[in-house]
Amino acid sequence: MGIYNLDKIFSSAPSSNSVIAIISSGSCRRQSKEWQLYRNLLNDESSRQIYLIDHGHAHLSGCPVAVSDIYSSLKDLPEAPELVVTLGPLADIPELLDGCGVLRVSCLVVMSSKTDLESDRLKVEIAARARKNRIRILGLNSAGFMVPAARINLSLFNIEVSGGRLALLSQSGAVITSVLEVARKRGSGFSHIVGLGNLNDINFGDMIDYLGWSAKVSCILLYLENIKDVKNFMSACRSVAMIKPIVAIKAGKSELGRKLVEKHTGCQAGDDPVYDTAFRRAGIIRVESIDELLTAGDFLINHKVPAGRRLGIVTNSGGLGIMAVDALASRSISVSELSADLSRRLKEFVAPYSGSLDPICIAADADEERYRKVLELIFAAREFDTIIVIMVLNSDLDPVSLVEKIRPAAAAARVHLVYAWIGDQNYSVAEIAGLDDCSTRICFTVEDAILSCYYALRYYEKLSKLVLTPQRYSSDVGYNREQLARARESVESYLDNRISSLSSHATRKFIALYGLPVNPSYITTSLSDTLRLSANLGYPVVMKINCHSFDYKRDIAGIILNLHNDDAVRKGFTYLNKIALEAGLSDFNLILEKMVEGVDYEVNLGSRYDIEFGPYIFLGPGGVASRVTADEAVILPPLDRNLAGRLIDRTRLSRCYREVRTFDLEALKDILVRLSQMVVDLPEIETLIFDPLTITGDRLLIVDAKLKLKPCEIASPAHLTTTPYPNQYEFNETLKDGTAVLIRPIKPEDAAAHHCMVAGFSPQTRYFRFFSLREEITPEQLARFTQIDYEREIAMIAEVENDGEKISIGVNRLIFYPHTGEYEFAIVVTDRWQHSGAGYLLMDKLIYVAKDRGIKEIFGLVLRDNLTMMNFIKKFGFEVVEREIDVCRVRLKLVDD
């Protein structure tokens, strides 16, 4: 249900005058959960009414609830509650949900958990009843929630929590307790603390969407064990991480840890390496401990994101400068080298031993003026994005004065400054708070300054990767569409014939349809055919048993390498037939292929299916070693050459390429992109392994492969965790005057053209589109316009060619609002191309895409005096549903009621 009713749960429903019902588990003794929950709810000055529902009023010794507020059932309450909390058995919840539905309850917080005797079918029934009654469920096994600023503590936590801009989402109540205790000692504050429990309804994706819209939240912290709704999670994170950092601890890294997660949550969790790559694609910063979680949150709360990775250090202490360099290096961050020109300009200010090195040491006696001149020279050179300014304070240094004087120049140069003030500080908290902003950070240790840079750079890297959205069909790799259709037909034929595991020979023929370089294999049926084929191929050759029913020929010694003559082929033929019969194989034959010699590298790559994230690509060393220990990197499809290169960079192959022996790196990227395309096109692929892919000089060849298929009812690309660029929505059309126009989804690289288009709007067009006369769109707005999540929204540009240059002449947009579940359209055409037919094409395609995605209706806001637009949209069937002073709300139903 998305974020339906979440606002009522976390703001309206538990307000100071709301009504809350607690359903007892049968005990309300002192220190019971009911007792603690009731005390937490009353531990403020609100006038909210709290009722306890306890069958028979049993075990009420020491209960803080007045007897007059205790009832036997929900229907006996004198007024309807807005929120219900239950600690009772799960078996009672389906009926309870029906009762809540009659009373129009917004949310049911389930603090009880499933026992081993209660079936998963009960969880499914609970979820179904909740949907039927339009009630949100927090839990099962939820620890409740807190909203400190609103003095709401509907939880089991008895720890004082300060208000702040961190939001914490956790599946574990014990982890929340640990985080709050550490936060209390550190002085960290929270806007929301939510115990999600087993994610039976409200999940991480829903909460991230909800918090992403809240101005009270600046950074989101997660403790998660599994996700459940992966597509919703990834889509929400990719959308929100653009504007707010998301930091996560993922438990269950080890095999035993994953088993414990399954027992704890009742659901299996995906493999940890797949979580790692999913977090990269979603823009999530992963940490390993509670202390690191809070440290990252505190440093990222003001979104101090640099413009790039170029980092420098200015210090008046050589020792502290060296420590800073080492601390950065331990986190894989290097300081930038100074240019010869900047070194020359700085020469008169630096210590003799510093020379042209970074860190720039300006000696222990440096005063405020020297710091100012050095920093201004650095800003003028435009060689750095971040500067760590280490200041061992002395009587000639006024750090507050320096920060205030240098701030305008730093802002003009777009340089992020991180100060480390070392020594006695006599400055008030208010003074420091006034200096600390989105481009300036004040720290009091070198370690904190390093951590500030570290997390800022990690967030910068995450943002840069969020804009990577490969196309569904890669345009830089040529495909034979007839062969792709044959591949689809082959999959359907295999599954119709109940063949799920393909032999090496069948797999190689299959993957060759995608243009992958395979070492051809040939089926032999007799010794004479084998001898003839060996002579044609040329010695040495390889002979293998070919069969659908086992994965590795080596498992039964079913492969013979380096057959150099006819006599060796005769012996091999007899031996392999004997081995196959002894193994009980009935559906086998022998295949012959040319021996690949002089191999430099063996590579193991392919695709597997993760229980949570679906298909993923892996790459690592090949041969027998790959079956003993998996030293591989993984990534989620789809891939383009850029992402394929990043995958290679995370393996030993990258180092081999640079330091041992080079090979055709672009050819390996091509293979990865083609493999990805197979996985995107064919949801039925369960496992596809190329073992090995051999690299011999610049020749790459797949010499063995194995494919396993599974029936799948989900059509491509819905089986993918990350939605590819939808180039199925590219349309070549013609304007009224015959000009060719391409209508296509917008891409991040369209930012410059989009900026030029908006800059060329007349004041009237600007006013009608933005409801204002804004002169410029900010870089942040431009990023939001062009870097979109195709899973939940779409924007399409109209592109024509003018004097050999491609220009954008119009754009449409379909925006999803998760807080209401509605889709809003917008459309604009540049002044020169209005009345050319571009607007009609943009609207027509927008409606087509909306229908294709199953959207039921779209709405828009149009200024009442924009008569041209009102007449235009009426042609498509829009109707006015609301009128305000200046604006009309219009609606188009796409599905009949």
Short mmCIF file of C-alpha atoms in Angstrom, two decimals, residues 14 20 22 36-44 46 48 50 111 143-161 180 193:
data_model
loop_
_atom_site.label_atom_id
_atom_site.label_comp_id
_atom_site.label_asym_id
_atom_site.label_seq_id
_atom_site.Cartn_x
_atom_site.Cartn_y
_atom_site.Cartn_z
CA PRO A 14 -0.68 9.63 17.87
CA ILE A 20 -5.05 4.63 21.26
CA ILE A 22 -3.68 -1.48 23.67
CA GLN A 36 5.98 -0.23 29.85
CA LEU A 37 4.02 0.78 26.77
CA TYR A 38 1.31 2.48 28.82
CA ARG A 39 3.87 4.35 30.92
CA ASN A 40 5.74 5.54 27.81
CA LEU A 41 2.52 6.87 26.27
CA LEU A 42 1.62 8.76 29.44
CA ASN A 43 5.12 10.10 29.99
CA ASP A 44 4.33 13.49 28.47
CA SER A 46 -0.55 15.17 26.18
CA ARG A 48 -4.43 11.48 24.53
CA ILE A 50 -5.45 5.31 26.15
CA MET A 111 4.28 -6.37 18.91
CA ALA A 143 9.14 -2.75 18.96
CA GLY A 144 6.90 0.27 18.19
CA PHE A 145 8.00 3.76 17.24
CA MET A 146 9.05 7.13 18.63
CA VAL A 147 8.74 10.68 17.29
CA PRO A 148 10.76 12.68 19.86
CA ALA A 149 9.90 16.17 18.57
CA ALA A 150 6.19 15.38 18.98
CA ARG A 151 6.80 13.66 22.36
CA ILE A 152 5.39 10.39 21.02
CA ASN A 153 6.80 7.17 22.48
CA LEU A 154 4.61 4.30 21.35
CA SER A 155 7.36 1.77 22.02
CA LEU A 156 8.97 -0.49 24.58
CA PHE A 157 12.08 1.72 24.88
CA ASN A 158 12.67 3.48 28.17
CA ILE A 159 15.62 5.61 27.07
CA GLU A 160 15.58 9.39 26.90
CA VAL A 161 15.92 10.45 23.26
CA LEU A 180 19.75 4.89 21.38
CA ILE A 193 12.68 5.76 15.42
#
